[in-house]
PDB file of C-alpha atoms in Angstrom:
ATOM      1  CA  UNK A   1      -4.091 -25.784 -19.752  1.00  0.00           C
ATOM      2  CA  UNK A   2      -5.879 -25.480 -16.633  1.00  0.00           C
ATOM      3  CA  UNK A   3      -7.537 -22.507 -15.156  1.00  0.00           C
ATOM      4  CA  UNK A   4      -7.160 -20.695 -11.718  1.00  0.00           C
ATOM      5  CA  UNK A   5     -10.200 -21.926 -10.346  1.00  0.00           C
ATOM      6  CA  UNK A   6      -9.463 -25.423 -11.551  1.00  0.00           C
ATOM      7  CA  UNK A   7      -6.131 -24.789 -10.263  1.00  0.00           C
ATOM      8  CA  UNK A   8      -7.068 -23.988  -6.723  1.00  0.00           C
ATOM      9  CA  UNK A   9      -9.386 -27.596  -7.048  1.00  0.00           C
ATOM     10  CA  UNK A  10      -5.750 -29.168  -8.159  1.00  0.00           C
ATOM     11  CA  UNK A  11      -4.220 -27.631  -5.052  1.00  0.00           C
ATOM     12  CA  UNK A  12      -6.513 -29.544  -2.615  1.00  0.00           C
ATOM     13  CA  UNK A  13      -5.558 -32.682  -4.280  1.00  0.00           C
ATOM     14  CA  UNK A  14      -1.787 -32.032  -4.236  1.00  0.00           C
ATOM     15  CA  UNK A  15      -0.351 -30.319  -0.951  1.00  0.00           C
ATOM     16  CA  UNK A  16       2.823 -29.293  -2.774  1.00  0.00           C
ATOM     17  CA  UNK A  17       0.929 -26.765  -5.215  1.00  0.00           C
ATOM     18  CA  UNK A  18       0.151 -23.479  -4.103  1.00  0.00           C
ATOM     19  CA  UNK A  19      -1.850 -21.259  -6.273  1.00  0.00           C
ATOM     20  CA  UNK A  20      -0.938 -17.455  -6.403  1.00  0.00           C
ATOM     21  CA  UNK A  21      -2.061 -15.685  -3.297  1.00  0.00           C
ATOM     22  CA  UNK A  22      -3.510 -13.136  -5.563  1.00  0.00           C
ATOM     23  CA  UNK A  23      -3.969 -12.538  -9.243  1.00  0.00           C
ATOM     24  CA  UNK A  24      -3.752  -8.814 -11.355  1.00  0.00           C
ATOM     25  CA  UNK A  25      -6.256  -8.938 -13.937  1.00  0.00           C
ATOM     26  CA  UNK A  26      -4.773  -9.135 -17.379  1.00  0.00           C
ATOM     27  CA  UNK A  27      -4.813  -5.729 -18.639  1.00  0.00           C
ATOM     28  CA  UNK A  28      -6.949  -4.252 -16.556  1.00  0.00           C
ATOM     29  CA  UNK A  29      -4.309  -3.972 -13.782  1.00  0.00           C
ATOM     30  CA  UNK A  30      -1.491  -4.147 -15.953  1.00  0.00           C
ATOM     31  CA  UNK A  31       0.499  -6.656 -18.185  1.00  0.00           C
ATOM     32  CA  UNK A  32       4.279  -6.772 -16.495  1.00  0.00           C
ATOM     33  CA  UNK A  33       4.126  -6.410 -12.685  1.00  0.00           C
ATOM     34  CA  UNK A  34       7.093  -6.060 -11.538  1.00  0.00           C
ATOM     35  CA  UNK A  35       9.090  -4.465  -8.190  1.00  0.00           C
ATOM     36  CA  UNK A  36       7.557  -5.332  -4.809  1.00  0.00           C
ATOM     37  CA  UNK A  37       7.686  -2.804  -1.858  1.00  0.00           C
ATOM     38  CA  UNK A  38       6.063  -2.940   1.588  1.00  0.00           C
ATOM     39  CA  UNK A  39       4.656  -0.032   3.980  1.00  0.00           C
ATOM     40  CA  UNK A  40       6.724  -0.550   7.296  1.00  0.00           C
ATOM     41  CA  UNK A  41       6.444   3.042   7.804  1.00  0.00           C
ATOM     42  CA  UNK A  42       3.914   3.315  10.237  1.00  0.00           C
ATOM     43  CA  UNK A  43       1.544   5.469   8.608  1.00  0.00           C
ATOM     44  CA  UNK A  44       4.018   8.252   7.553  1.00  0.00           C
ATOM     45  CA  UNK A  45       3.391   7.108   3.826  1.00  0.00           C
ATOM     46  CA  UNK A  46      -0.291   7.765   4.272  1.00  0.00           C
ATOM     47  CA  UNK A  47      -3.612   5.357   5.724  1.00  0.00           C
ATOM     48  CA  UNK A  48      -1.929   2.162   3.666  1.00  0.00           C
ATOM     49  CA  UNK A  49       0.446   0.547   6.267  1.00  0.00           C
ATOM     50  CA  UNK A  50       2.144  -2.695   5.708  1.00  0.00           C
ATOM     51  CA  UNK A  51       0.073  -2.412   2.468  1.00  0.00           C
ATOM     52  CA  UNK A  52       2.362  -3.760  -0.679  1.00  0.00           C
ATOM     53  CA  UNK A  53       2.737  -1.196  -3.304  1.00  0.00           C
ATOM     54  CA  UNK A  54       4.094  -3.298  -7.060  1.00  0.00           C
ATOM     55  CA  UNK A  55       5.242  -1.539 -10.070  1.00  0.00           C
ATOM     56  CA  UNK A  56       3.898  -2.221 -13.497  1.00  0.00           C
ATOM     57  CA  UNK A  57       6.351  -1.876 -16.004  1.00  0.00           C
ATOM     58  CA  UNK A  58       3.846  -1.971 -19.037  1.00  0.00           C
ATOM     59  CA  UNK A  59       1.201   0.400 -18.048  1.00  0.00           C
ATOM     60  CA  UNK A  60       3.917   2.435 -16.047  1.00  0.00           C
ATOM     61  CA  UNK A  61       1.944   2.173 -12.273  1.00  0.00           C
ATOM     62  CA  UNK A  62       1.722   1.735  -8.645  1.00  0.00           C
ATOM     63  CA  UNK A  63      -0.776  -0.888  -7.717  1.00  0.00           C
ATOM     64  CA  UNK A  64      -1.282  -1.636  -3.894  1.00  0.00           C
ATOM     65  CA  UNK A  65      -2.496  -5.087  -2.469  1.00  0.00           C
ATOM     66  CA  UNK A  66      -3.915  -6.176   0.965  1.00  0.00           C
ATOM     67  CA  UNK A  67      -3.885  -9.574   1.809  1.00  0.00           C
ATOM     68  CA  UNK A  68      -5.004 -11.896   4.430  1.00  0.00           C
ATOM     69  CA  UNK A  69      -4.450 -15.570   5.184  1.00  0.00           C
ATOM     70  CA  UNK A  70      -7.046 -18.219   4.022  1.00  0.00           C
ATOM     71  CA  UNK A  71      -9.322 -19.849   6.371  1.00  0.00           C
ATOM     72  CA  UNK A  72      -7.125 -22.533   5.897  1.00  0.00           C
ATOM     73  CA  UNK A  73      -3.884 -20.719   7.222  1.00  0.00           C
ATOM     74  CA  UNK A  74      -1.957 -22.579   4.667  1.00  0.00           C
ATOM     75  CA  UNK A  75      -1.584 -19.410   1.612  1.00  0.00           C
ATOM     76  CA  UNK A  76      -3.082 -16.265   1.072  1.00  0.00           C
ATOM     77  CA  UNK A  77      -5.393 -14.199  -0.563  1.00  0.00           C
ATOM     78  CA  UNK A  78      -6.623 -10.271  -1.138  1.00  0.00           C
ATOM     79  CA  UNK A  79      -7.441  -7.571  -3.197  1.00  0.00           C
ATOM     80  CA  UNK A  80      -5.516  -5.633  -5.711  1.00  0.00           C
ATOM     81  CA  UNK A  81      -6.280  -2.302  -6.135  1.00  0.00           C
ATOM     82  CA  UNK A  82      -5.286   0.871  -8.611  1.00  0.00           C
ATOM     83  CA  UNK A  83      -2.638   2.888  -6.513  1.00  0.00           C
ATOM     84  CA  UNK A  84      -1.256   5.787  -8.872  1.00  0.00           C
ATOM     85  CA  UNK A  85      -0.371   6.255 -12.673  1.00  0.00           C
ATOM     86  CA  UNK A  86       1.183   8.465 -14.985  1.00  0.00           C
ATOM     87  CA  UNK A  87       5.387   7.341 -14.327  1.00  0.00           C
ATOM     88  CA  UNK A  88       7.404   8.717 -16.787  1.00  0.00           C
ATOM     89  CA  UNK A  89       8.830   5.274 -17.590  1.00  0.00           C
ATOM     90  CA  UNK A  90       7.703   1.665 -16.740  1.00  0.00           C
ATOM     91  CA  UNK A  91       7.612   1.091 -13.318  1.00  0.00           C
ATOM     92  CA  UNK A  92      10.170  -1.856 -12.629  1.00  0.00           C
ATOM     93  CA  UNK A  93      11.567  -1.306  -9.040  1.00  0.00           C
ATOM     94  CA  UNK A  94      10.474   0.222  -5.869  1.00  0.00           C
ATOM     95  CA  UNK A  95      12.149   1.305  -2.797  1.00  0.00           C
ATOM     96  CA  UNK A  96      10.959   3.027   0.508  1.00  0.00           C
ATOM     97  CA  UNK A  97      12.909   5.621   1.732  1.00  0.00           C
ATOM     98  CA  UNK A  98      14.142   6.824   5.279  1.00  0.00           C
ATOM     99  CA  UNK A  99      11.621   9.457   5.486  1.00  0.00           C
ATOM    100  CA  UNK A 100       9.030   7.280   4.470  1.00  0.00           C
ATOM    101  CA  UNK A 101       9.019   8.634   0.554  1.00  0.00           C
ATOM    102  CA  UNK A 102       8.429   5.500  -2.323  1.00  0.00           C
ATOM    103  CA  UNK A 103      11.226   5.928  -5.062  1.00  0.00           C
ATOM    104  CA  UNK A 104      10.027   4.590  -8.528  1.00  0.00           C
ATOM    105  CA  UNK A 105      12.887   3.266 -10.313  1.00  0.00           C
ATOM    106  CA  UNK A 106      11.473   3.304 -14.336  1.00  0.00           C
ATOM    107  CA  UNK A 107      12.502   1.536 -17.648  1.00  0.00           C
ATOM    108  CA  UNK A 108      10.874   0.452 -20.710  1.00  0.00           C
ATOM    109  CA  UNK A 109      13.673  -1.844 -21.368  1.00  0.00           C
ATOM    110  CA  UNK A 110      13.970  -1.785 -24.789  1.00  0.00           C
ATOM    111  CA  UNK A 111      10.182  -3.336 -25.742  1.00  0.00           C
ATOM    112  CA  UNK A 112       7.956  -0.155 -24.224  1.00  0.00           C
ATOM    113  CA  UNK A 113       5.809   1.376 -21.701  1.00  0.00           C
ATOM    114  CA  UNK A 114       3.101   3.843 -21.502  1.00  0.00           C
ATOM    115  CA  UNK A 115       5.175   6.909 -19.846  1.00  0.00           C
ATOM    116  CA  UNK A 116       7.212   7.145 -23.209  1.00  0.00           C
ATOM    117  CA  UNK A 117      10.614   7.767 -21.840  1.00  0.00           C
ATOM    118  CA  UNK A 118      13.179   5.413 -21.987  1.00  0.00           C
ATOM    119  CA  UNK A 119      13.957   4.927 -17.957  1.00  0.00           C
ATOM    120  CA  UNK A 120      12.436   7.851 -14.748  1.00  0.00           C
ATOM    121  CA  UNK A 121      13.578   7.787 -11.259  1.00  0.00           C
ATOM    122  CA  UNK A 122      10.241   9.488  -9.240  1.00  0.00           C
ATOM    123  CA  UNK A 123       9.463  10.141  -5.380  1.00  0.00           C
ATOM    124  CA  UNK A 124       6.037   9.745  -4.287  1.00  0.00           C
ATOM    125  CA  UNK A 125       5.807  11.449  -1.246  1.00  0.00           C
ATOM    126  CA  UNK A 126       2.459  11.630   0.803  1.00  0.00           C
ATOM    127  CA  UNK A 127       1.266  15.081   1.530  1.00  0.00           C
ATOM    128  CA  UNK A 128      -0.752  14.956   4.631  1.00  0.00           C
ATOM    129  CA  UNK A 129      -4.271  14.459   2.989  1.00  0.00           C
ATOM    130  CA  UNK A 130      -6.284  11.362   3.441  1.00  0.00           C
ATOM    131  CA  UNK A 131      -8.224  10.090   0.231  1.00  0.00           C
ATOM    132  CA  UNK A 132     -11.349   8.152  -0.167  1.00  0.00           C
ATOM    133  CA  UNK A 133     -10.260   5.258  -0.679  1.00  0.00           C
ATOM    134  CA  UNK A 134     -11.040   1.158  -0.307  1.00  0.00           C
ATOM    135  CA  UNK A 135      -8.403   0.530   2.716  1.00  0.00           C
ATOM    136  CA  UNK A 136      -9.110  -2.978   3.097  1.00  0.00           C
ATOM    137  CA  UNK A 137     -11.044  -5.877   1.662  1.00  0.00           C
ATOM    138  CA  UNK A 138     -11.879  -9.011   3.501  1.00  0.00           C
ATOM    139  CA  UNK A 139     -13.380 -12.257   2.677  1.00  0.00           C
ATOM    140  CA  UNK A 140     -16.976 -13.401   4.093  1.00  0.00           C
ATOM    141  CA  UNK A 141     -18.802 -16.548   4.299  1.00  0.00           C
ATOM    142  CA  UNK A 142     -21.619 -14.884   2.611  1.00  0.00           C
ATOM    143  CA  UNK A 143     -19.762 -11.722   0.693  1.00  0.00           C
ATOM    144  CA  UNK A 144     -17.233  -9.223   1.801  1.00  0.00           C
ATOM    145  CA  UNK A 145     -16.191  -6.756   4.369  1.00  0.00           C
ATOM    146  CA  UNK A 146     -14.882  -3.450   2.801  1.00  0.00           C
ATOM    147  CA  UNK A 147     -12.943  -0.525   4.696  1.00  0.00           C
ATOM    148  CA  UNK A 148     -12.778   2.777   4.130  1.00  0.00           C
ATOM    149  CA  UNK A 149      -9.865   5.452   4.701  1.00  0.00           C
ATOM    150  CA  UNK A 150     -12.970   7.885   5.447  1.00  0.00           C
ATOM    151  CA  UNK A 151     -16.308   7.351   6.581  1.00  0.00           C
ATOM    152  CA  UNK A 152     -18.435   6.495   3.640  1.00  0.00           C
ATOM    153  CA  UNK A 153     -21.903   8.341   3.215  1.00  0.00           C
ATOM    154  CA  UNK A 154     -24.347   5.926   4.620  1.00  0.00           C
ATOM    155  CA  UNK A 155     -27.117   6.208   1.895  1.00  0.00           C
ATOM    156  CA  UNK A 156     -24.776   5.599  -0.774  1.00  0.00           C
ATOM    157  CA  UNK A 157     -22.647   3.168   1.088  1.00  0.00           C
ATOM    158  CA  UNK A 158     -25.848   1.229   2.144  1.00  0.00           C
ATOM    159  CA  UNK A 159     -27.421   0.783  -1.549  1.00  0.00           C
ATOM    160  CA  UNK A 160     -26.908  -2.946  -2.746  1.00  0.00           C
ATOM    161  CA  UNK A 161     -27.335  -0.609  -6.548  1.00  0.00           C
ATOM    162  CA  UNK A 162     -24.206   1.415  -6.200  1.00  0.00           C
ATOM    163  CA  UNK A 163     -22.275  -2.064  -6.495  1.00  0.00           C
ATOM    164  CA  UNK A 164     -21.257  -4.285  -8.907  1.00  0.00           C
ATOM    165  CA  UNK A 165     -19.344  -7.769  -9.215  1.00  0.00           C
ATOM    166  CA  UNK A 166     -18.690  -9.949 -12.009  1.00  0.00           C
ATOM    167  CA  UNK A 167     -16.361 -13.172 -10.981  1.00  0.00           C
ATOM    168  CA  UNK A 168     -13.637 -14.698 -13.626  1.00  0.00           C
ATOM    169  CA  UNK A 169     -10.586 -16.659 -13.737  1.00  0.00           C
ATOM    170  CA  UNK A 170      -7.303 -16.746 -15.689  1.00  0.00           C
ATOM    171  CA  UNK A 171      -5.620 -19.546 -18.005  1.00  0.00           C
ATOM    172  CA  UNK A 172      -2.913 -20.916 -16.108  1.00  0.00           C
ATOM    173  CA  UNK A 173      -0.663 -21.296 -19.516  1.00  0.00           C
ATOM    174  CA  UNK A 174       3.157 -20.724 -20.087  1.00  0.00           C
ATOM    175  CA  UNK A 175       1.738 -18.087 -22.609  1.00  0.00           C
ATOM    176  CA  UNK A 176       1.725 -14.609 -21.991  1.00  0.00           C
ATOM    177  CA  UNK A 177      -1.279 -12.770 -20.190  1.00  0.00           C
ATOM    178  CA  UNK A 178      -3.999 -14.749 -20.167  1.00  0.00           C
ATOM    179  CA  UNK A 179      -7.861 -13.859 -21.157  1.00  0.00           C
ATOM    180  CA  UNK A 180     -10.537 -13.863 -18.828  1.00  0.00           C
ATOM    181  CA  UNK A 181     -12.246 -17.410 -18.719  1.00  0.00           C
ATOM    182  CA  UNK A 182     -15.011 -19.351 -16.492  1.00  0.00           C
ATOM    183  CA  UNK A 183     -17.129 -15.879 -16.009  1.00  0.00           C
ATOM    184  CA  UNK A 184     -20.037 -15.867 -13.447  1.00  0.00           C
ATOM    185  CA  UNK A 185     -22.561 -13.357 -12.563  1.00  0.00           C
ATOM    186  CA  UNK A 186     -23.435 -13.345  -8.998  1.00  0.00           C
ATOM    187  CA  UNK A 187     -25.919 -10.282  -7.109  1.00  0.00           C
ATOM    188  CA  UNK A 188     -25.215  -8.045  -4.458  1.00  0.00           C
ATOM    189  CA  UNK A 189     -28.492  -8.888  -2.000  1.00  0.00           C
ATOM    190  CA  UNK A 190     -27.338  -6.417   0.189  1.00  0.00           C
ATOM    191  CA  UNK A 191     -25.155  -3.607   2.009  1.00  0.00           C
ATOM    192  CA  UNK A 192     -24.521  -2.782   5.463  1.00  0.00           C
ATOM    193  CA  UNK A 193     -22.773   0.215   6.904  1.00  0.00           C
ATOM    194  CA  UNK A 194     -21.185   0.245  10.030  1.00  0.00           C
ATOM    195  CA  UNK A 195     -22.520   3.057  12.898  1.00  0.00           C
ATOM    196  CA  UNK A 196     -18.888   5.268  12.648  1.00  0.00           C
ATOM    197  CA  UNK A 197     -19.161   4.615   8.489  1.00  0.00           C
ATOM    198  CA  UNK A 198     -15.972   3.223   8.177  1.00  0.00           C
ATOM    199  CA  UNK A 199     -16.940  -0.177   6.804  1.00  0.00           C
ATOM    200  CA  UNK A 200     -19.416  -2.211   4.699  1.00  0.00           C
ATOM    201  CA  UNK A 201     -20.733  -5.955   4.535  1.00  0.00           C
ATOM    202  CA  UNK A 202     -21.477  -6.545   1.230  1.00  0.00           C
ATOM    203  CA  UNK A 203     -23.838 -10.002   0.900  1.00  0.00           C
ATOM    204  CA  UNK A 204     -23.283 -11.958  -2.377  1.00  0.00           C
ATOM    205  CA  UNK A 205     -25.084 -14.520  -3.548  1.00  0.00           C
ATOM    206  CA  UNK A 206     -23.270 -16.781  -6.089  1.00  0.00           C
ATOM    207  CA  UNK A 207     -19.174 -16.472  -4.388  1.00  0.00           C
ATOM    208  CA  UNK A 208     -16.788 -18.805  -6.458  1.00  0.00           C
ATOM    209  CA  UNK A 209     -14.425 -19.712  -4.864  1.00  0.00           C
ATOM    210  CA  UNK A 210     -10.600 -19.920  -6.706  1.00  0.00           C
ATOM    211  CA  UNK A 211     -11.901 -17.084  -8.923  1.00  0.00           C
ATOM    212  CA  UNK A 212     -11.164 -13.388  -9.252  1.00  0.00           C
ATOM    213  CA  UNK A 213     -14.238 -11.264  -7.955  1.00  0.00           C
ATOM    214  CA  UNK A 214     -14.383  -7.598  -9.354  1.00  0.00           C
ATOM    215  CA  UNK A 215     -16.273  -4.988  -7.890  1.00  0.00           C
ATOM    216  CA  UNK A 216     -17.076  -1.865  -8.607  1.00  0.00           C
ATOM    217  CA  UNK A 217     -18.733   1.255  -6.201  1.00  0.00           C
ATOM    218  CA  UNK A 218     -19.683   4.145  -8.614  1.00  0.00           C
ATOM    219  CA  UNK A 219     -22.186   5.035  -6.773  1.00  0.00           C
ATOM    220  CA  UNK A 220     -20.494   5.006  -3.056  1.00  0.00           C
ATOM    221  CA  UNK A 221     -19.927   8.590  -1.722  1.00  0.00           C
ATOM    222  CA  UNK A 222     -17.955  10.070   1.694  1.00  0.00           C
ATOM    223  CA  UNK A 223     -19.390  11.420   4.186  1.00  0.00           C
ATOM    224  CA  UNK A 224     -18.819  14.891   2.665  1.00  0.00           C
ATOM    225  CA  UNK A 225     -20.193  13.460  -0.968  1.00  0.00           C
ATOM    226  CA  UNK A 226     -16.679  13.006  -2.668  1.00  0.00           C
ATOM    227  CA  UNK A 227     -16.424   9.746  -4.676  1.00  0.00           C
ATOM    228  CA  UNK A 228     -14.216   7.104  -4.533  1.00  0.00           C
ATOM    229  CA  UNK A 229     -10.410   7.739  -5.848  1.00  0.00           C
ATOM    230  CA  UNK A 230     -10.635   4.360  -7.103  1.00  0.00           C
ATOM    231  CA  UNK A 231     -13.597   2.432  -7.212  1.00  0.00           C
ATOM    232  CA  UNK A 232     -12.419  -0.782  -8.012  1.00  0.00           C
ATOM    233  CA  UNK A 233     -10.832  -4.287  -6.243  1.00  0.00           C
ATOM    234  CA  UNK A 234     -10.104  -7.323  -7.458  1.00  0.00           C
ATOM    235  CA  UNK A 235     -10.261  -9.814  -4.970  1.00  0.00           C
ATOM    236  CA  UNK A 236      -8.434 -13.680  -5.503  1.00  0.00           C
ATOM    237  CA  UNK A 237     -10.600 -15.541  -3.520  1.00  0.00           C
ATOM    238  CA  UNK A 238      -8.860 -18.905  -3.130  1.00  0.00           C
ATOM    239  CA  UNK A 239     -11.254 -20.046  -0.185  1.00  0.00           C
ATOM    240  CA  UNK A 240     -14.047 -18.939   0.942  1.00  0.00           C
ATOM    241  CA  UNK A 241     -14.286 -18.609   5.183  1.00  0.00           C
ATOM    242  CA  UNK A 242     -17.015 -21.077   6.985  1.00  0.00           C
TER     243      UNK A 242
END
């Protein structure tokens, strides 16, 4: 069996194979991701539009992905990040409402899920308040671009310390889950805040490219010194820009 980063080397050599635009991390995101359900609604849902929400059904979540195209144009690639947790049953199906609402359809189908009931039908409804939050991740020749929902604390924000990244790949097996294989260490050089705060370009030396980078921001505050909601992303970088 081959892994994803060997995989993405297969796809150059064979235009027919298209490796997954983006990978969740086996368990860390979740083990059974399921339903598939994109923000049209403007904003009304909250600062995540045309952002996909997906449902695990073993760790009974929300995750939400961004994506963007490869240099290439030919596939994508993008960050996943943690969304919500805590459904009642696993998280199969998903479904915008009208008014903008995210219905969580829930089962645990007979072989389990970490809400403990046997199916849940939830409404996640935005309530007006905008977290701190990683918006957006974006792919660099030399690193990444992050975006905020708020401006980010510029001290904090602009401290290569208060970031970490590990990069890894997954088996690409017929075999359930997968471990993480192929595991490089590269280092944040530096960190650069944009004037309004909104933004970051993180430099990394040591970007692999067909492998899943991981960061981490404990140390990244707001403007008004809350921490991050999440402070982790797991970008699939299947090609790294020129």
């Amino acid at each position: 069996p081959a892994s994803g980063g060997r995989l993405y080397e297969e796809a150059k050599r064979i235009p027919e194979l298209l490796p997954p635009a983006l990978y969740f991390p086996y368990p860390k995101m979740g083990q059974s991701a399921a339903g598939i359900a994109c923000d049209l609604s403007g904003g009304k849902f909250g600062p995540f539009k045309t952002q996909l929400f997906v449902g695990d059904q073993t760790h009974s979540t929300v995750m939400r992905v961004f994506l963007e195209k490869t240099p290439d144009g030919k596939n994508y690639q993008g960050a996943c990040f943690p969304f919500r947790e805590g459904f009642g049953s696993g998280s199969l199906g998903l479904e915008f409402a009208s008014d903008a609402s995210l219905f969580v359809f829930g089962t645990d189908r007979g072989c389990g899920a970490r809400g403990g009931k046997p199916f849940a039908l939830e409404r996640v409804v935005w309530n007006g308040q905008v977290p701190f939050e990683i918006r957006e991740m974006r792919a660099r020749p030399d690193g990444f671009e992050l975006v905020f929902t708020r401006p980010a604390d510029a001290a904090t924000a602009g401290s290569a310390a208060n970031y970490t990244i590990e990069t890894f790949t997954m088996i690409y097996q017929s075999s359930y889950g997968s471990p993480e294989v192929d595991g490089t260490k590269p280092t944040i050089k530096s960190a650069t805040v944009a004037p309004d705060g909104l933004s970051v370009r993180v430099v990394v030396d040591g970007l692999q490219e067909g492998h899943i980078h991981e960061f981490h921001l404990p140390g990244v505050r707001s403007a008004q010194g809350q921490p991050l909601v999440h402070d982790a992303a797991y970008y699939t970088l299947n090609q790294i820009p020129k």
